[in-house]
């Protein structure tokens, strides 16, 4: 049995994945050169929920998606399984 427990973290870089208590998954993406280069992308609908001029805080994300965050994960050590 492999168990990995990571402390709750904040968004730290583009590519971070954000899960919510309502079982939704989002990604932070970056489009360099834009006035608001950081985007919150819903991975269920593949739509941009909000754009930011800097990396958003957990509180900003919760306000924009109207849901409580369950976790923020670094994309390099995250795995997604689709059922």
Protein backbone atom coordinates (compact mmCIF):
# COMPACT_ATOMS: atom_id res chain seq x y z
CA UNK A 1 0.00 0.00 0.00
CA UNK A 2 1.38 3.41 -0.99
CA UNK A 3 0.14 6.42 0.92
CA UNK A 4 1.24 9.95 0.16
CA UNK A 5 0.05 12.82 2.31
CA UNK A 6 0.96 16.33 1.22
CA UNK A 7 0.15 19.34 3.32
CA UNK A 8 -2.46 21.72 1.98
CA UNK A 9 -0.73 24.23 -0.25
CA UNK A 10 -1.50 27.33 -2.27
CA UNK A 11 -1.19 27.76 -6.01
CA UNK A 12 2.53 28.20 -6.69
CA UNK A 13 2.95 27.86 -10.46
CA UNK A 14 1.10 27.41 -13.73
CA UNK A 15 0.04 23.81 -14.15
CA UNK A 16 -1.12 23.40 -10.56
CA UNK A 17 -4.33 21.39 -10.25
CA UNK A 18 -7.13 22.47 -7.93
CA UNK A 19 -9.83 20.12 -6.64
CA UNK A 20 -12.98 21.19 -4.82
CA UNK A 21 -15.29 19.72 -2.20
CA UNK A 22 -17.90 19.58 -4.99
CA UNK A 23 -15.68 17.12 -6.94
CA UNK A 24 -14.62 19.55 -9.68
CA UNK A 25 -11.11 19.81 -11.06
CA UNK A 26 -9.43 22.96 -12.33
CA UNK A 27 -5.98 23.84 -13.67
CA UNK A 28 -4.02 27.08 -13.55
CA UNK A 29 -2.66 27.87 -17.00
CA UNK A 30 -0.49 30.75 -18.24
CA UNK A 31 -0.62 32.70 -21.51
CA UNK A 32 2.51 34.89 -21.40
CA UNK A 33 2.27 38.35 -22.91
CA UNK A 34 -1.38 38.91 -22.02
CA UNK A 35 -2.63 41.62 -19.63
CA UNK A 36 -4.14 38.84 -17.46
CA UNK A 37 -1.85 35.87 -18.21
CA UNK A 38 -3.05 33.41 -15.54
CA UNK A 39 -6.29 31.54 -16.19
CA UNK A 40 -8.40 29.17 -14.11
CA UNK A 41 -9.47 26.38 -16.48
CA UNK A 42 -12.34 24.04 -15.62
CA UNK A 43 -11.33 20.52 -16.67
CA UNK A 44 -14.95 19.38 -16.85
CA UNK A 45 -16.11 21.94 -19.42
CA UNK A 46 -12.70 23.08 -20.76
CA UNK A 47 -13.68 26.71 -20.25
CA UNK A 48 -11.77 29.53 -18.61
CA UNK A 49 -13.57 30.50 -15.41
CA UNK A 50 -11.47 33.55 -14.51
CA UNK A 51 -8.30 35.37 -15.57
CA UNK A 52 -5.75 36.94 -13.21
CA UNK A 53 -2.82 39.33 -13.45
CA UNK A 54 -0.85 37.20 -10.94
CA UNK A 55 -1.19 33.71 -9.49
CA UNK A 56 -4.50 33.59 -7.59
CA UNK A 57 -4.80 32.87 -3.88
CA UNK A 58 -6.90 29.97 -2.61
CA UNK A 59 -9.46 32.50 -1.38
CA UNK A 60 -9.74 34.15 -4.81
CA UNK A 61 -10.30 30.78 -6.46
CA UNK A 62 -12.97 29.78 -3.91
CA UNK A 63 -14.78 33.06 -4.52
CA UNK A 64 -14.61 32.68 -8.31
CA UNK A 65 -15.88 29.09 -8.40
CA UNK A 66 -18.28 29.41 -5.45
CA UNK A 67 -16.97 26.20 -3.89
CA UNK A 68 -14.53 25.22 -1.14
CA UNK A 69 -11.12 23.91 -2.19
CA UNK A 70 -10.24 20.36 -1.30
CA UNK A 71 -6.62 20.54 -2.41
CA UNK A 72 -4.01 22.14 -4.64
CA UNK A 73 -1.58 19.75 -6.30
CA UNK A 74 1.60 20.16 -8.27
CA UNK A 75 1.02 18.83 -11.76
CA UNK A 76 4.36 17.02 -11.88
CA UNK A 77 3.37 14.52 -9.19
CA UNK A 78 -0.37 14.33 -9.84
CA UNK A 79 -2.17 11.58 -11.71
CA UNK A 80 -5.65 11.80 -13.21
CA UNK A 81 -7.74 8.70 -13.81
CA UNK A 82 -10.87 9.07 -15.91
CA UNK A 83 -13.76 6.68 -15.29
